[in-house]
Coordinates of C-alpha atoms in Angstrom, one line a residue:
M3 CA 101.9 128.0 -36.8
I4 CA 104.8 127.8 -34.4
N5 CA 107.3 130.8 -33.9
Y6 CA 110.6 129.2 -33.7
Q7 CA 112.5 132.4 -33.4
K8 CA 111.3 132.7 -30.0
L9 CA 113.0 129.3 -28.8
F10 CA 116.3 130.4 -29.8
K11 CA 118.8 130.6 -26.8
S12 CA 120.0 134.1 -27.9
K13 CA 123.1 135.5 -26.3
R14 CA 121.7 139.0 -26.6
N15 CA 120.9 139.6 -22.8
I16 CA 124.6 138.4 -21.7
L17 CA 126.1 140.8 -24.3
F18 CA 123.8 143.5 -23.3
L19 CA 124.8 143.3 -19.8
V20 CA 128.2 143.3 -20.7
F21 CA 127.7 146.3 -22.5
L22 CA 126.2 148.2 -19.7
L23 CA 129.0 147.1 -17.5
I24 CA 131.6 148.3 -19.8
L25 CA 129.7 151.9 -20.2
H26 CA 129.4 151.9 -16.2
T27 CA 133.0 151.4 -15.7
G28 CA 134.0 153.9 -18.5
Y29 CA 136.4 151.7 -20.3
A30 CA 134.0 151.8 -23.6
Q31 CA 134.9 153.9 -26.7
E32 CA 132.5 154.9 -28.9
E33 CA 133.7 152.8 -31.8
K34 CA 133.6 149.6 -29.7
V35 CA 130.0 150.3 -28.7
E36 CA 128.8 150.8 -32.0
E37 CA 130.7 147.6 -33.1
M38 CA 128.9 145.6 -30.2
V39 CA 125.4 147.1 -31.4
K40 CA 126.2 145.9 -34.8
V41 CA 126.9 142.5 -33.6
L42 CA 123.9 142.3 -31.6
E43 CA 121.8 143.3 -34.6
Q44 CA 123.3 141.0 -37.0
K45 CA 122.7 138.0 -34.5
E46 CA 119.3 139.1 -33.8
A47 CA 118.5 139.2 -37.3
Q48 CA 120.1 135.6 -38.0
I49 CA 118.0 134.3 -35.3
A50 CA 114.8 135.9 -36.9
A51 CA 115.5 134.6 -40.0
L52 CA 116.3 130.9 -38.7
G53 CA 113.0 131.0 -37.1
R54 CA 111.1 131.8 -40.3
I55 CA 113.1 129.1 -42.0
M56 CA 112.1 126.5 -39.3
D57 CA 108.6 127.4 -39.5
R58 CA 108.3 127.5 -43.1
D59 CA 109.9 124.1 -43.6
S60 CA 108.3 122.3 -40.6
I61 CA 112.0 121.7 -39.0
P62 CA 111.3 120.9 -35.3
G63 CA 114.9 121.4 -34.2
L64 CA 117.9 123.0 -35.3
Q65 CA 121.8 123.5 -34.6
I66 CA 124.1 125.8 -36.4
A67 CA 127.6 126.5 -35.8
Y68 CA 129.5 129.2 -37.7
S69 CA 133.4 129.9 -37.2
K70 CA 135.3 132.6 -38.8
N71 CA 139.3 132.8 -38.0
G72 CA 138.6 130.7 -34.7
K73 CA 135.7 132.9 -33.7
K74 CA 132.8 130.7 -33.3
E75 CA 129.0 131.5 -33.0
F76 CA 126.4 128.9 -32.1
F77 CA 122.6 128.7 -32.8
E78 CA 120.4 126.1 -31.7
A79 CA 116.4 126.0 -31.3
G80 CA 113.5 124.0 -31.3
W81 CA 112.6 120.6 -29.8
L82 CA 114.3 117.2 -29.3
K83 CA 111.0 115.7 -30.2
Q84 CA 107.9 117.2 -31.5
G85 CA 105.2 117.5 -29.2
Q86 CA 107.4 117.5 -25.9
K87 CA 109.0 120.5 -24.0
E88 CA 112.7 119.5 -24.1
F89 CA 114.7 122.3 -26.1
V90 CA 117.6 121.5 -28.4
N91 CA 120.8 123.2 -26.9
V92 CA 124.3 123.0 -27.6
H93 CA 125.0 119.5 -26.4
T94 CA 122.1 117.8 -27.9
A95 CA 123.3 114.9 -30.0
F96 CA 122.1 114.7 -33.7
Q97 CA 122.8 111.9 -36.2
A98 CA 125.6 113.1 -38.5
A99 CA 124.8 110.7 -41.1
S100 CA 127.2 110.6 -43.8
L101 CA 129.4 113.3 -42.3
T102 CA 130.7 110.3 -40.6
K103 CA 132.7 109.4 -43.9
V104 CA 134.9 112.6 -43.4
V105 CA 135.8 111.3 -39.7
M106 CA 136.9 108.0 -41.5
A107 CA 139.0 109.9 -44.0
Y108 CA 140.8 111.6 -41.4
T109 CA 141.3 108.5 -39.4
F110 CA 142.5 106.8 -42.4
F111 CA 145.1 109.2 -43.0
R112 CA 146.3 109.2 -39.5
L113 CA 147.0 105.5 -40.0
Y114 CA 148.1 106.2 -43.7
D115 CA 151.2 108.7 -42.1
R116 CA 152.4 105.6 -40.0
G117 CA 152.6 103.5 -42.9
L118 CA 149.9 100.9 -41.9
I119 CA 148.0 101.2 -45.3
S120 CA 148.5 102.5 -48.6
L121 CA 146.1 104.5 -50.7
D122 CA 146.5 102.3 -53.9
K123 CA 147.2 98.9 -52.6
P124 CA 144.1 96.8 -53.1
L125 CA 142.3 96.3 -49.6
W126 CA 141.9 92.8 -50.6
E127 CA 145.7 92.3 -50.1
Y128 CA 145.2 93.4 -46.5
Y129 CA 141.9 92.0 -45.7
K130 CA 140.1 89.1 -47.4
Y131 CA 136.5 90.6 -47.1
D132 CA 134.1 87.9 -47.4
R133 CA 131.5 89.7 -49.1
I134 CA 133.7 89.9 -52.3
A135 CA 135.6 86.4 -51.9
N136 CA 133.8 85.6 -55.4
N137 CA 134.1 89.2 -57.0
S138 CA 137.3 89.6 -58.8
Q139 CA 136.5 93.0 -59.6
A140 CA 135.8 94.2 -55.9
Q141 CA 139.2 92.6 -55.1
K142 CA 140.8 95.5 -57.0
I143 CA 139.4 98.2 -54.8
T144 CA 141.8 100.4 -53.3
A145 CA 141.4 103.0 -50.5
R146 CA 141.8 105.8 -53.0
M147 CA 139.0 104.2 -54.8
V148 CA 136.8 104.0 -51.7
L149 CA 137.5 107.9 -50.5
T150 CA 136.6 109.3 -54.3
H151 CA 133.4 106.9 -54.8
Q152 CA 135.0 104.7 -57.5
S153 CA 134.6 101.2 -55.7
G154 CA 131.9 100.4 -58.2
L155 CA 130.0 99.2 -55.1
L156 CA 126.2 100.4 -54.5
N157 CA 125.6 102.7 -51.9
W158 CA 124.1 99.9 -50.0
E159 CA 123.3 96.5 -50.9
G160 CA 120.6 95.0 -48.5
D161 CA 118.9 96.0 -45.3
V162 CA 121.7 98.0 -43.1
P163 CA 122.5 96.9 -40.7
S164 CA 120.9 93.6 -40.4
Q165 CA 122.8 90.3 -40.4
A166 CA 121.7 89.3 -43.7
W167 CA 122.9 92.5 -45.1
R168 CA 126.4 91.8 -43.6
Q169 CA 126.3 88.2 -45.0
S170 CA 125.4 89.2 -48.7
A171 CA 127.7 89.4 -51.3
L172 CA 128.7 92.4 -53.0
T173 CA 128.1 93.2 -56.7
S174 CA 130.2 95.5 -58.7
Q175 CA 128.5 98.0 -61.0
F176 CA 131.8 98.8 -63.2
E177 CA 135.6 98.1 -63.0
P178 CA 136.8 99.8 -59.8
G179 CA 138.4 103.1 -60.6
T180 CA 136.8 103.7 -64.2
D181 CA 133.6 105.5 -62.9
Y182 CA 132.0 107.3 -60.2
M183 CA 129.0 105.7 -57.9
Y184 CA 128.6 107.1 -54.3
S185 CA 128.9 104.4 -52.1
G186 CA 128.6 103.6 -48.3
E187 CA 129.6 100.0 -48.9
G188 CA 132.9 101.0 -49.9
F189 CA 133.5 102.9 -46.7
Y190 CA 132.3 100.0 -44.6
F191 CA 135.0 97.8 -46.4
L192 CA 137.6 100.0 -45.8
Q193 CA 136.3 100.2 -41.9
E194 CA 136.8 96.5 -41.6
T195 CA 140.1 96.8 -43.5
L196 CA 141.2 99.3 -40.8
E197 CA 140.0 97.3 -38.0
H198 CA 141.6 94.1 -39.2
I199 CA 145.0 95.8 -39.8
T200 CA 145.0 97.5 -36.1
G201 CA 143.0 94.9 -34.2
K202 CA 141.0 97.6 -33.0
S203 CA 137.2 98.5 -33.6
F204 CA 136.5 101.6 -35.6
Q205 CA 135.1 103.0 -32.3
E206 CA 138.4 102.7 -30.7
L207 CA 140.1 104.2 -33.6
V208 CA 138.1 107.2 -33.5
E209 CA 138.5 107.8 -29.9
Q210 CA 142.1 107.3 -30.2
E211 CA 142.6 109.3 -33.5
V212 CA 139.9 112.0 -33.2
I213 CA 138.1 112.2 -30.1
K214 CA 140.9 112.3 -27.3
P215 CA 143.5 114.3 -29.3
F216 CA 140.8 117.1 -30.2
K217 CA 139.0 117.1 -27.0
L218 CA 135.6 116.4 -28.3
K219 CA 133.0 115.8 -25.7
D220 CA 130.0 115.3 -27.5
F221 CA 131.3 112.8 -30.1
E222 CA 130.3 109.4 -30.4
I223 CA 130.8 107.0 -33.2
L224 CA 127.9 104.7 -32.1
W225 CA 125.0 105.2 -29.7
K226 CA 125.9 105.4 -26.1
D227 CA 123.1 105.4 -23.5
R228 CA 124.4 108.5 -22.0
L229 CA 123.1 110.3 -25.1
A230 CA 119.5 109.5 -24.4
D231 CA 118.4 112.3 -21.9
N232 CA 119.5 114.8 -24.7
A233 CA 119.3 113.3 -28.1
A234 CA 117.4 114.8 -30.9
F235 CA 114.5 112.6 -32.7
G236 CA 114.3 112.5 -36.3
H237 CA 111.4 113.8 -37.9
Y238 CA 109.0 112.8 -41.2
S239 CA 108.5 115.7 -43.5
N240 CA 105.2 116.6 -41.7
A241 CA 106.9 116.9 -38.5
K242 CA 106.0 113.7 -36.9
A243 CA 108.6 112.1 -35.0
R244 CA 110.2 108.9 -35.7
N245 CA 111.4 106.3 -33.2
L246 CA 114.9 107.4 -31.5
G247 CA 117.5 105.7 -33.7
M248 CA 120.2 103.8 -31.6
Y249 CA 122.9 102.5 -33.5
R250 CA 124.7 100.0 -31.7
K251 CA 127.3 98.9 -34.1
S252 CA 129.4 101.4 -35.6
N253 CA 129.6 102.1 -39.4
A254 CA 131.9 104.4 -41.0
A255 CA 129.3 105.7 -43.3
Y256 CA 126.8 107.0 -41.0
T257 CA 126.6 106.2 -37.3
L258 CA 128.2 109.3 -35.8
Y259 CA 126.2 111.2 -33.1
T260 CA 127.5 114.8 -32.3
T261 CA 126.9 118.2 -32.0
A262 CA 127.2 121.0 -34.7
S263 CA 129.7 122.7 -32.2
D264 CA 132.0 119.5 -31.9
Y265 CA 131.8 118.9 -35.5
C266 CA 133.0 122.4 -36.3
T267 CA 136.0 121.7 -34.0
F268 CA 136.7 118.8 -35.6
L269 CA 136.6 120.4 -39.1
E270 CA 138.7 123.3 -37.9
K271 CA 141.5 121.1 -36.7
A272 CA 141.4 118.3 -39.3
I273 CA 140.5 120.4 -42.3
L274 CA 141.8 123.9 -41.6
Q275 CA 144.6 123.1 -39.5
G276 CA 145.4 119.5 -40.5
K277 CA 146.3 118.8 -36.9
G278 CA 148.0 115.6 -36.6
L279 CA 148.9 114.9 -40.1
K280 CA 152.1 115.5 -42.0
A281 CA 152.1 118.6 -44.1
S282 CA 152.3 116.5 -47.4
T283 CA 149.2 114.4 -46.1
H284 CA 147.3 117.3 -45.2
K285 CA 147.9 118.7 -48.6
L286 CA 147.1 115.3 -49.9
F287 CA 143.9 115.0 -48.1
L288 CA 142.7 118.5 -49.8
S289 CA 143.9 118.0 -53.0
K290 CA 141.4 117.2 -56.0
A291 CA 141.3 113.4 -56.8
G292 CA 138.6 112.5 -58.9
E293 CA 135.3 113.9 -60.7
A294 CA 131.8 113.3 -59.7
K295 CA 128.7 112.7 -61.6
K296 CA 125.1 113.9 -60.4
S297 CA 123.7 111.2 -62.5
G298 CA 124.8 108.3 -65.1
Q299 CA 125.4 110.9 -67.8
I300 CA 128.3 113.6 -67.5
S301 CA 126.7 117.0 -66.5
P302 CA 128.4 120.5 -67.2
D303 CA 127.8 121.1 -63.5
D304 CA 130.0 118.2 -62.4
K305 CA 133.2 120.1 -63.0
Y306 CA 132.3 122.6 -59.8
V307 CA 132.1 119.8 -57.3
P308 CA 135.0 117.2 -58.0
T309 CA 136.1 114.9 -55.3
A310 CA 139.2 115.1 -52.7
L311 CA 140.0 112.0 -50.6
G312 CA 136.9 111.7 -48.5
L313 CA 135.5 115.1 -49.2
R314 CA 133.8 117.0 -51.5
M315 CA 134.9 120.1 -53.4
Q316 CA 133.3 123.3 -54.2
I317 CA 135.1 125.4 -57.1
N318 CA 133.2 128.9 -57.7
E319 CA 133.9 132.7 -57.9
V320 CA 135.6 132.8 -54.5
G321 CA 137.7 129.8 -54.8
T322 CA 137.7 126.5 -53.4
A323 CA 135.8 125.2 -50.5
Y324 CA 135.1 121.7 -49.0
W325 CA 131.8 120.2 -48.0
H326 CA 129.5 117.2 -47.3
T327 CA 125.8 116.4 -46.7
G328 CA 124.6 113.6 -44.7
S329 CA 121.1 112.2 -44.6
N330 CA 119.9 109.7 -42.4
P331 CA 116.1 108.9 -41.8
G332 CA 114.7 112.0 -40.0
F333 CA 118.0 113.9 -40.2
R334 CA 119.7 116.2 -42.9
C335 CA 123.0 118.0 -42.1
F336 CA 125.7 119.6 -44.1
F337 CA 129.1 121.5 -43.7
I338 CA 131.1 123.8 -45.8
V339 CA 134.6 124.9 -45.3
Y340 CA 136.6 127.8 -46.9
P341 CA 140.3 127.5 -46.2
K342 CA 141.0 131.0 -47.9
T343 CA 138.7 133.0 -45.4
Q344 CA 139.0 130.4 -42.5
E345 CA 135.2 130.0 -42.6
I346 CA 133.1 126.9 -41.3
L347 CA 129.4 126.6 -41.6
C348 CA 128.0 123.5 -40.0
A349 CA 124.1 122.8 -39.6
F350 CA 122.0 120.0 -38.2
S351 CA 118.5 119.4 -38.5
N352 CA 116.3 116.7 -37.0
S353 CA 113.9 116.5 -40.4
D354 CA 113.4 115.0 -43.5
N355 CA 112.9 118.6 -44.9
G356 CA 116.3 119.9 -43.4
F357 CA 117.9 120.1 -47.1
R358 CA 115.2 122.8 -48.0
A359 CA 116.8 125.2 -45.7
I360 CA 120.4 124.8 -47.1
P361 CA 120.3 127.9 -49.7
D362 CA 118.8 130.1 -46.9
I363 CA 121.5 129.0 -44.3
L364 CA 124.3 129.5 -46.7
A365 CA 123.1 133.0 -47.9
L366 CA 122.7 134.0 -44.2
F367 CA 126.3 133.3 -43.2
L368 CA 128.4 133.4 -46.2
N369 CA 129.2 135.8 -48.8
N370 CA 126.2 135.4 -51.2
N371 CA 127.9 136.5 -54.4
Q372 CA 128.7 133.2 -55.3
T373 CA 127.2 130.2 -56.8
F374 CA 126.6 127.3 -54.0
W375 CA 127.5 124.7 -56.2
M376 CA 127.3 122.3 -53.0
Y377 CA 123.5 122.7 -53.1
K378 CA 122.7 123.7 -56.7
W379 CA 124.6 120.5 -58.1
R380 CA 122.0 118.2 -56.9
Q381 CA 119.9 120.2 -54.2
G382 CA 121.4 118.7 -51.4
E383 CA 120.3 115.2 -52.0
L384 CA 123.4 113.4 -52.2
D385 CA 123.4 110.6 -49.6

C-alpha cells in the first residue's frame, strides 16, 4: 500500500519559516500566530485526508484547486504514471474531458455578444453541417438546445474522433427542444458552426477569447508536444497506466488539457466575474435554462440539478451552485462554484476511479451541511 500523503507538495515548511521570521523580527501578534497555526493544521489535515482517499481508491495522481474570495490553495500529489518516479506538480497537464464544454459555452457567449450568432436561430441556417443534410429534425437545432442538451442527438454516434465518425450521418432521438439527452455531438456541431462563421479554428477561438485575455499558461484545447514532459497518463481502475492520450484535432466536448490551477482561474473570471461578457449576458449564462433527467423517466431528484447554458446547476440548502464533471478514458474531474460565498473547488484525477473520491473531496473543502446533488444525482457518472 502506498502512502500518498507523503507525496503531497505541502507548503508547511515555507509557512513555518515565515512564521519563525515574523517571530524573530517581533512583528507578530499573538492572534496572528494562532491564526497561522490553525491554517497550517487545517492544511496538514486536508493533506492527510487526501492521501488516504488516494490510497483507498487507487488514484495514482491528483490535482486540486480551492479558492474562496480570490484566495487560492493548491494540492497536488502522486505520479504522472504509475510505476515511474515523475511526480504530479501544479503545472502537470490533465485531460479536463467534458469540462471543455464550459469553455465552449463561454467562447460562444463572447461571439454572441458581438452579434455573430443567436441562441435561437437554427444552426443549420448558419452552417450546412453535412452530417444532418438528410435529417430535417436536426436542422432545427439551436445553440440554446445544444447548451441545454436538448438537441436530440446521441452523446456520440460512432468511433470518435475517427474519419468514419466524422463522415457518419447523425440520427435524432426526439424532436429538438422537447426532451433532455446529454450530447457531445451537439457541442461538436456548435463548434463547427462557430468555426464556419468566424473562419477560425476552435483552437484559435479559445486562444483569442479565453487563453490570452485570462493569461492562462497551462491551457491547451488540443495536444501540444510541449506537454509531453509533464503530462498525466490516464489509468484503469486497477491503477494500470493507459497510453498517453494525444488529441491532435480539437473537440469542444472533451479535448482540453489543463491544470486545476488554470481551470480555477478560468472559472473565477468567466463564472464568478463574467469577465469579457456584457452584464446581461453574464446573467443569462448563469440563469436556469432547462431541466435535466438522470434517466429516461423523470426523477424527483432532477429538480435539484437543472441546466444553465453550458453549465449544471445545484440547488440545495445553501443556495445555487454551478458544476460540471468530466470523464475521458483514465481521467475523472469535476468543479463546483458557489457565487454567494465566492468559492471554487476543482479536482483532476488520472484514474477511472476518480469519481469515487468526489463526496470526500467535497466534504473536505466545503460546508458539509448540505446535500451535494451534483454527486448524489448520478454519483458523478454523467459524461
